[in-house]
XYZ file of C-alpha atoms in Angstrom:
353
model
C 32.182 24.875 4.576
C 31.020 21.644 2.936
C 27.259 21.389 3.465
C 26.842 17.950 1.884
C 26.593 16.324 5.270
C 23.875 18.682 6.493
C 21.297 16.985 4.284
C 20.019 13.550 3.392
C 22.195 11.480 1.103
C 19.644 10.776 -1.618
C 20.390 12.986 -4.613
C 17.483 11.869 -6.779
C 14.095 10.621 -5.709
C 10.769 10.148 -7.443
C 7.398 9.235 -5.992
C 4.346 7.809 -7.739
C 5.726 6.443 -11.004
C 2.520 4.473 -11.450
C -0.184 6.797 -10.244
C -3.034 4.740 -8.731
C -6.458 4.929 -10.289
C -7.775 5.355 -6.743
C -5.671 8.480 -6.076
C -6.951 10.551 -3.164
C -6.296 13.752 -1.230
C -6.829 14.607 2.434
C -10.098 16.359 3.211
C -8.039 19.144 4.825
C -6.780 20.090 1.340
C -10.405 20.493 0.226
C -11.021 22.541 3.374
C -8.401 25.035 2.138
C -10.314 25.332 -1.165
C -13.531 25.877 0.798
C -11.940 28.672 2.861
C -10.625 30.380 -0.276
C -14.103 30.245 -1.818
C -15.720 31.736 1.279
C -13.090 34.485 1.387
C -13.940 35.267 -2.248
C -17.598 35.686 -1.243
C -18.732 32.389 -2.768
C -21.079 29.994 -0.962
C -18.962 26.836 -1.012
C -21.583 24.269 0.040
C -23.407 24.025 -3.342
C -20.080 23.608 -5.138
C -18.918 20.872 -2.769
C -22.212 19.047 -3.235
C -22.036 19.455 -7.019
C -18.505 18.020 -6.973
C -19.838 14.948 -5.166
C -18.056 15.621 -1.868
C -19.322 14.482 1.526
C -19.342 17.750 3.488
C -19.436 15.938 6.834
C -16.034 14.403 6.064
C -14.392 17.835 6.319
C -14.427 17.529 10.114
C -12.513 14.220 10.003
C -8.717 14.817 9.874
C -8.179 11.375 8.293
C -10.919 11.627 5.642
C -9.868 11.553 1.991
C -11.561 12.463 -1.303
C -11.002 10.890 -4.711
C -9.125 12.462 -7.615
C -12.395 12.828 -9.544
C -14.088 14.680 -6.680
C -11.217 17.071 -5.977
C -10.679 17.759 -9.703
C -14.406 18.549 -10.032
C -14.244 20.997 -7.129
C -11.201 22.803 -8.549
C -12.925 23.197 -11.906
C -16.153 24.479 -10.349
C -14.280 26.855 -8.016
C -12.265 28.430 -10.837
C -15.383 28.802 -12.985
C -17.321 30.408 -10.138
C -14.629 32.841 -9.001
C -13.306 33.671 -12.477
C -10.016 34.234 -10.687
C -6.868 33.261 -12.599
C -4.978 33.397 -9.296
C -7.399 31.196 -7.331
C -4.747 28.524 -6.751
C -2.534 31.070 -5.013
C -5.499 32.109 -2.847
C -5.999 28.460 -1.815
C -2.319 28.207 -0.867
C -2.758 31.132 1.533
C -5.374 29.059 3.420
C -3.000 26.141 3.942
C -1.455 25.800 7.399
C 0.724 23.328 9.253
C -2.249 21.070 10.067
C -3.375 20.828 6.426
C -0.552 18.358 5.782
C -1.505 16.203 8.804
C 1.585 15.045 10.752
C 3.797 15.713 7.702
C 3.342 19.467 8.205
C 4.815 19.209 11.706
C 7.630 16.992 10.442
C 8.703 19.385 7.677
C 9.421 22.316 9.993
C 11.988 20.261 11.924
C 14.149 19.676 8.800
C 17.843 20.558 8.953
C 17.864 22.142 5.457
C 15.366 22.971 2.717
C 16.891 20.168 0.695
C 16.028 17.744 3.477
C 12.517 19.214 3.623
C 11.940 18.525 -0.067
C 13.356 15.021 0.258
C 10.868 14.433 3.082
C 8.057 15.792 0.894
C 9.076 13.345 -1.826
C 9.171 10.444 0.604
C 5.969 11.135 2.538
C 3.650 13.305 0.435
C 1.279 10.363 0.094
C 0.100 11.379 3.544
C -1.444 14.464 1.919
C -2.221 13.145 -1.560
C -1.038 10.555 -4.056
C -2.510 12.500 -6.997
C 0.741 14.185 -8.139
C 3.922 12.395 -9.125
C 6.808 14.291 -7.528
C 10.438 14.349 -8.593
C 13.450 15.990 -6.916
C 16.980 15.761 -8.250
C 20.283 17.621 -8.421
C 22.091 18.539 -11.618
C 25.117 20.795 -11.742
C 24.693 23.642 -9.246
C 20.899 23.389 -9.190
C 18.133 21.204 -7.781
C 14.845 20.591 -9.591
C 11.450 19.875 -8.013
C 9.013 18.626 -10.675
C 5.249 18.023 -10.340
C 3.467 15.634 -12.729
C -0.325 15.329 -12.586
C -3.115 13.605 -14.583
C -4.693 15.587 -17.414
C -7.933 16.175 -15.499
C -6.162 18.207 -12.812
C -6.744 21.963 -13.066
C -3.631 24.143 -13.568
C -4.747 26.247 -10.591
C -4.100 23.251 -8.315
C -0.488 23.202 -9.554
C -0.285 26.922 -8.757
C -1.416 26.057 -5.237
C 1.170 23.295 -4.795
C 3.973 25.527 -6.073
C 2.934 28.392 -3.825
C 2.632 26.156 -0.750
C 6.130 24.757 -1.241
C 7.633 28.222 -1.701
C 5.719 29.625 1.293
C 6.999 26.701 3.383
C 10.561 27.412 2.267
C 10.251 31.098 3.221
C 8.749 30.218 6.584
C 11.849 28.151 7.386
C 14.665 30.102 5.717
C 13.291 33.646 5.751
C 10.974 35.823 3.687
C 13.764 36.845 1.306
C 14.197 33.258 0.075
C 13.467 32.813 -3.604
C 13.987 29.954 -6.070
C 15.985 30.601 -9.236
C 12.822 30.307 -11.320
C 9.407 28.685 -11.588
C 8.240 26.949 -14.757
C 4.533 26.318 -15.382
C 2.764 24.490 -18.212
C -0.212 26.813 -17.891
C -0.655 29.922 -20.020
C 0.092 33.349 -18.598
C -2.721 34.400 -16.206
C -4.763 37.554 -16.674
C -3.589 38.825 -13.290
C 0.150 38.430 -13.834
C 0.958 41.124 -11.278
C -0.553 39.076 -8.438
C 1.415 36.015 -9.519
C 4.652 37.947 -9.460
C 3.933 39.689 -6.160
C 3.119 36.412 -4.365
C 5.700 34.070 -5.849
C 8.498 36.694 -6.031
C 10.544 34.700 -8.529
C 11.085 34.614 -12.316
C 8.165 32.689 -13.880
C 8.162 30.892 -17.239
C 4.700 30.089 -18.631
C 3.823 27.536 -21.346
C 6.788 25.478 -20.141
C 7.228 21.733 -20.838
C 6.947 20.865 -17.105
C 5.632 22.280 -13.852
C 8.838 22.819 -11.926
C 10.709 24.836 -9.294
C 14.447 25.360 -9.811
C 16.645 25.960 -6.754
C 20.246 26.937 -6.193
C 21.717 23.887 -4.451
C 24.000 25.868 -2.117
C 21.031 27.921 -0.919
C 18.783 24.964 -0.057
C 21.663 23.222 1.729
C 22.064 26.067 4.246
C 21.332 24.947 7.853
C 17.938 25.958 9.270
C 17.600 27.446 12.745
C 14.523 25.393 13.643
C 16.125 22.020 12.884
C 15.257 19.351 15.451
C 16.470 15.855 14.474
C 14.912 14.281 17.582
C 11.440 15.500 16.641
C 12.049 14.632 12.987
C 12.764 11.058 13.973
C 9.614 10.835 16.098
C 7.408 12.389 13.414
C 8.797 10.106 10.715
C 7.954 7.058 12.808
C 4.387 8.377 13.231
C 4.150 8.971 9.468
C 5.275 5.424 8.691
C 2.670 4.014 11.064
C 0.001 6.225 9.483
C 0.895 5.109 5.966
C 0.895 1.461 6.985
C -2.586 1.887 8.490
C -3.862 4.046 5.631
C -2.790 1.633 2.912
C -2.857 -1.942 4.129
C -1.713 -3.058 0.687
C 1.467 -0.985 0.989
C 3.763 -3.838 1.942
C 6.862 -1.626 1.978
C 5.407 0.714 4.608
C 4.114 -2.224 6.666
C 7.483 -3.978 6.687
C 9.346 -0.745 7.530
C 7.053 -0.108 10.499
C 7.686 -3.636 11.788
C 11.436 -3.225 11.322
C 11.428 0.063 13.241
C 9.561 -1.705 16.058
C 11.727 -4.826 16.088
C 15.300 -3.766 15.279
C 16.315 -3.029 18.873
C 14.722 -6.257 20.151
C 16.669 -8.480 17.784
C 13.457 -10.118 16.505
C 13.761 -8.693 13.000
C 14.625 -11.821 11.045
C 12.531 -12.288 7.938
C 10.468 -15.063 9.489
C 9.718 -12.910 12.551
C 8.539 -9.953 10.461
C 6.530 -12.176 8.106
C 4.785 -13.831 11.059
C 3.955 -10.462 12.657
C 2.312 -9.420 9.369
C 0.317 -12.641 9.147
C 2.286 -13.822 6.110
C 4.460 -16.781 5.236
C 8.070 -16.063 4.294
C 7.322 -17.082 0.706
C 4.315 -14.746 0.539
C 6.360 -11.853 1.953
C 9.161 -12.517 -0.536
C 6.669 -12.568 -3.396
C 5.079 -9.287 -2.356
C 8.450 -7.563 -1.981
C 9.617 -8.937 -5.321
C 6.530 -7.371 -6.922
C 7.802 -4.033 -5.554
C 11.243 -4.666 -7.115
C 12.957 -5.107 -3.758
C 13.829 -7.768 -1.218
C 13.745 -8.129 2.548
C 17.507 -7.596 2.856
C 17.364 -4.467 0.680
C 14.459 -3.034 2.704
C 16.242 -3.845 5.972
C 19.366 -2.069 4.733
C 17.365 0.948 3.518
C 15.486 1.232 6.819
C 18.698 1.014 8.827
C 20.296 3.619 6.555
C 17.434 6.097 7.017
C 17.268 5.551 10.775
C 21.050 5.790 11.129
C 21.122 9.215 9.447
C 18.313 10.353 11.728
C 19.880 9.014 14.939
C 23.384 10.247 14.140
C 22.091 13.833 14.049
C 20.787 13.443 17.597
C 23.802 13.927 19.858
C 21.960 12.410 22.840
C 22.621 8.948 21.343
C 26.191 7.664 21.371
C 27.452 5.410 18.572
C 27.169 2.240 20.653
C 23.524 2.992 21.469
C 22.719 3.638 17.805
C 24.340 0.346 16.773
C 22.160 -1.449 19.353
C 18.962 0.387 18.350
C 19.536 -0.612 14.713
C 20.030 -4.265 15.621
C 23.752 -4.584 14.865
C 25.680 -7.159 16.891
C 28.554 -4.759 17.555
C 29.802 -1.246 16.790
C 32.281 -2.439 14.152
C 29.468 -4.018 12.102
C 27.510 -0.781 12.296
C 30.564 1.268 11.335
C 31.203 -0.894 8.253
C 27.590 -0.494 7.146
C 27.674 3.258 7.776
C 30.849 3.630 5.703
C 29.136 1.749 2.884
C 26.186 4.163 3.028
C 28.056 7.448 3.365
C 31.796 6.827 2.807
C 32.326 8.125 6.349
C 32.516 6.620 9.816
C 29.580 7.451 12.131
C 31.828 9.673 14.259
C 33.199 11.576 11.249
C 29.704 12.030 9.828
C 28.431 13.418 13.147
C 31.381 15.814 13.378
C 30.693 17.080 9.840
C 26.984 17.459 10.593
C 27.549 19.343 13.859
C 30.106 21.602 12.195
C 27.546 22.901 9.727
C 24.587 23.076 12.113
């Protein structure tokens, strides 16, 4: 069975090439660190205060802390606990709500490959501190984490563990990557590392990375729900547009999602709805190395793949929702994106679901 069509069509994606100086992380991530400290018998409040964190913000699901503050807390927590496996302990305190709406979106993915592609695309919801990379090469897929120098290695341990735990929650407890590579030195408590991660680990590696067998992460997942995925992704795009008003790409995509089915998605209509002139919008998009037509095509492509997996929408309805004048125009565009007709793509997808 060819599983290519069970996953998204982007074979290589990277997020955060130019890491912002104002990088932040959700307060819920800090809450996981706090819980791990308390479980270790450490009073967390003095450490949070010493790290410069506003403790009251922990009760706000939308609150965010700066890179400097979170890096300070990680350093203080590791020093206080003297636990070389503290990052893994933090990962055990992470739940679906820690990742905001993204956590709910991930569990509806059709494959683990799709889940990691969604992490790449939307992880800014959780934090824009790491630069994430996911690509296929040969029979394997590689998930790479790049972080600033001030980030503690234990935080990388936590990220790695969270992603593997998420994979096992969706595909089964026996799931294991081919190997894990970490830049950090071998921990004192190697046995705990091995018992939790349950995969070959290479320390003192050039990169922090998880290596997967492509065929394994392309296996269909029982909990897949394309309808919910589509709804969650729309919520995520609205959140990102609100969270970062300077993120012109997210703002335009949200407007396109709103306007495609109405037919009012011409460049002048979208520019006006954003309070911009066409020239200003063009300039902002050019600064992001894209154009309105490219962003329109990308948005339609992403939505088309999402809608086509939902059998409650027929092809004519999808063409209308995406703002095409007729089904033949939609079919031509879909063939350009996937080399398949919408009907053939849906048949392939349903066959491997």
